[in-house]
Amino acid sequence: MKRGKRKKKGRGTGCRRRRQRERKRESERIQKMPNTLKHNHTQAKRNANKKNSLILNVHMWECMDEWMSLYIYVR
């Protein structure tokens, strides 16, 4: 590393080939989906980037609900 050059940190600094490989795999996965899902998938990703993890949060709570109901049922 040259002097006076600071190392880039954060997003988009990963190894290029790995990024490309991941992108390819992702696109293949999307290709296999039906069209409606394809659209929703990209939309969901965009939303997740915007209000990061809100969707995940909701999903988590739904899972929690299921868990709790199961737990109560077992008890």
mmCIF file with all atom_site columns, C-alpha atoms in Angstrom, residues 18-70:
data_model
loop_
_atom_site.group_PDB
_atom_site.id
_atom_site.type_symbol
_atom_site.label_atom_id
_atom_site.label_alt_id
_atom_site.label_comp_id
_atom_site.label_asym_id
_atom_site.label_entity_id
_atom_site.label_seq_id
_atom_site.pdbx_PDB_ins_code
_atom_site.Cartn_x
_atom_site.Cartn_y
_atom_site.Cartn_z
_atom_site.occupancy
_atom_site.B_iso_or_equiv
_atom_site.pdbx_formal_charge
_atom_site.auth_seq_id
_atom_site.auth_comp_id
_atom_site.auth_asym_id
_atom_site.auth_atom_id
_atom_site.pdbx_PDB_model_num
ATOM 1  C CA . ARG A 1 18 ? -16.513 -13.199 -5.577  1.00 0.00 ? 18 ARG A CA 1
ATOM 2  C CA . ARG A 1 19 ? -19.012 -10.381 -6.046  1.00 0.00 ? 19 ARG A CA 1
ATOM 3  C CA . GLN A 1 20 ? -19.570 -11.407 -9.656  1.00 0.00 ? 20 GLN A CA 1
ATOM 4  C CA . ARG A 1 21 ? -20.025 -15.031 -8.665  1.00 0.00 ? 21 ARG A CA 1
ATOM 5  C CA . GLU A 1 22 ? -22.586 -14.091 -6.040  1.00 0.00 ? 22 GLU A CA 1
ATOM 6  C CA . ARG A 1 23 ? -24.428 -11.840 -8.457  1.00 0.00 ? 23 ARG A CA 1
ATOM 7  C CA . LYS A 1 24 ? -24.557 -14.629 -11.018 1.00 0.00 ? 24 LYS A CA 1
ATOM 8  C CA . ARG A 1 25 ? -25.903 -17.085 -8.475  1.00 0.00 ? 25 ARG A CA 1
ATOM 9  C CA . GLU A 1 26 ? -28.511 -14.553 -7.366  1.00 0.00 ? 26 GLU A CA 1
ATOM 10 C CA . SER A 1 27 ? -29.682 -13.898 -10.916 1.00 0.00 ? 27 SER A CA 1
ATOM 11 C CA . GLU A 1 28 ? -29.894 -17.638 -11.576 1.00 0.00 ? 28 GLU A CA 1
ATOM 12 C CA . ARG A 1 29 ? -32.040 -18.037 -8.492  1.00 0.00 ? 29 ARG A CA 1
ATOM 13 C CA . ILE A 1 30 ? -34.307 -15.219 -9.618  1.00 0.00 ? 30 ILE A CA 1
ATOM 14 C CA . GLN A 1 31 ? -34.497 -16.676 -13.128 1.00 0.00 ? 31 GLN A CA 1
ATOM 15 C CA . LYS A 1 32 ? -35.951 -19.881 -11.728 1.00 0.00 ? 32 LYS A CA 1
ATOM 16 C CA . MET A 1 33 ? -38.793 -18.026 -10.016 1.00 0.00 ? 33 MET A CA 1
ATOM 17 C CA . PRO A 1 34 ? -42.118 -17.251 -11.682 1.00 0.00 ? 34 PRO A CA 1
ATOM 18 C CA . ASN A 1 35 ? -42.429 -13.700 -12.999 1.00 0.00 ? 35 ASN A CA 1
ATOM 19 C CA . THR A 1 36 ? -44.525 -12.214 -10.208 1.00 0.00 ? 36 THR A CA 1
ATOM 20 C CA . LEU A 1 37 ? -42.062 -13.463 -7.637  1.00 0.00 ? 37 LEU A CA 1
ATOM 21 C CA . LYS A 1 38 ? -39.157 -12.130 -9.661  1.00 0.00 ? 38 LYS A CA 1
ATOM 22 C CA . HIS A 1 39 ? -40.575 -8.642  -9.470  1.00 0.00 ? 39 HIS A CA 1
ATOM 23 C CA . ASN A 1 40 ? -41.464 -8.950  -5.810  1.00 0.00 ? 40 ASN A CA 1
ATOM 24 C CA . HIS A 1 41 ? -38.038 -10.240 -4.949  1.00 0.00 ? 41 HIS A CA 1
ATOM 25 C CA . THR A 1 42 ? -36.225 -7.223  -6.364  1.00 0.00 ? 42 THR A CA 1
ATOM 26 C CA . GLN A 1 43 ? -38.844 -4.949  -4.840  1.00 0.00 ? 43 GLN A CA 1
ATOM 27 C CA . ALA A 1 44 ? -38.396 -6.539  -1.446  1.00 0.00 ? 44 ALA A CA 1
ATOM 28 C CA . LYS A 1 45 ? -34.651 -6.182  -1.701  1.00 0.00 ? 45 LYS A CA 1
ATOM 29 C CA . ARG A 1 46 ? -35.011 -2.516  -2.551  1.00 0.00 ? 46 ARG A CA 1
ATOM 30 C CA . ASN A 1 47 ? -37.395 -1.995  0.350   1.00 0.00 ? 47 ASN A CA 1
ATOM 31 C CA . ALA A 1 48 ? -35.122 -3.849  2.709   1.00 0.00 ? 48 ALA A CA 1
ATOM 32 C CA . ASN A 1 49 ? -32.271 -1.605  1.687   1.00 0.00 ? 49 ASN A CA 1
ATOM 33 C CA . LYS A 1 50 ? -34.433 1.457   2.247   1.00 0.00 ? 50 LYS A CA 1
ATOM 34 C CA . LYS A 1 51 ? -36.000 0.698   5.612   1.00 0.00 ? 51 LYS A CA 1
ATOM 35 C CA . ASN A 1 52 ? -33.458 -1.895  6.470   1.00 0.00 ? 52 ASN A CA 1
ATOM 36 C CA . SER A 1 53 ? -34.756 -4.996  8.272   1.00 0.00 ? 53 SER A CA 1
ATOM 37 C CA . LEU A 1 54 ? -38.329 -3.766  8.795   1.00 0.00 ? 54 LEU A CA 1
ATOM 38 C CA . ILE A 1 55 ? -39.603 -6.607  6.615   1.00 0.00 ? 55 ILE A CA 1
ATOM 39 C CA . LEU A 1 56 ? -37.336 -9.002  8.459   1.00 0.00 ? 56 LEU A CA 1
ATOM 40 C CA . ASN A 1 57 ? -38.653 -7.676  11.737  1.00 0.00 ? 57 ASN A CA 1
ATOM 41 C CA . VAL A 1 58 ? -42.256 -8.311  10.742  1.00 0.00 ? 58 VAL A CA 1
ATOM 42 C CA . HIS A 1 59 ? -41.328 -11.797 9.606   1.00 0.00 ? 59 HIS A CA 1
ATOM 43 C CA . MET A 1 60 ? -39.531 -12.410 12.880  1.00 0.00 ? 60 MET A CA 1
ATOM 44 C CA . TRP A 1 61 ? -42.600 -11.374 14.851  1.00 0.00 ? 61 TRP A CA 1
ATOM 45 C CA . GLU A 1 62 ? -44.798 -13.686 12.810  1.00 0.00 ? 62 GLU A CA 1
ATOM 46 C CA . CYS A 1 63 ? -42.403 -16.525 13.578  1.00 0.00 ? 63 CYS A CA 1
ATOM 47 C CA . MET A 1 64 ? -42.435 -15.525 17.230  1.00 0.00 ? 64 MET A CA 1
ATOM 48 C CA . ASP A 1 65 ? -46.234 -15.686 17.220  1.00 0.00 ? 65 ASP A CA 1
ATOM 49 C CA . GLU A 1 66 ? -46.134 -19.194 15.818  1.00 0.00 ? 66 GLU A CA 1
ATOM 50 C CA . TRP A 1 67 ? -43.531 -20.199 18.382  1.00 0.00 ? 67 TRP A CA 1
ATOM 51 C CA . MET A 1 68 ? -45.504 -18.748 21.249  1.00 0.00 ? 68 MET A CA 1
ATOM 52 C CA . SER A 1 69 ? -48.738 -20.411 20.175  1.00 0.00 ? 69 SER A CA 1
ATOM 53 C CA . LEU A 1 70 ? -46.909 -23.717 19.836  1.00 0.00 ? 70 LEU A CA 1
#
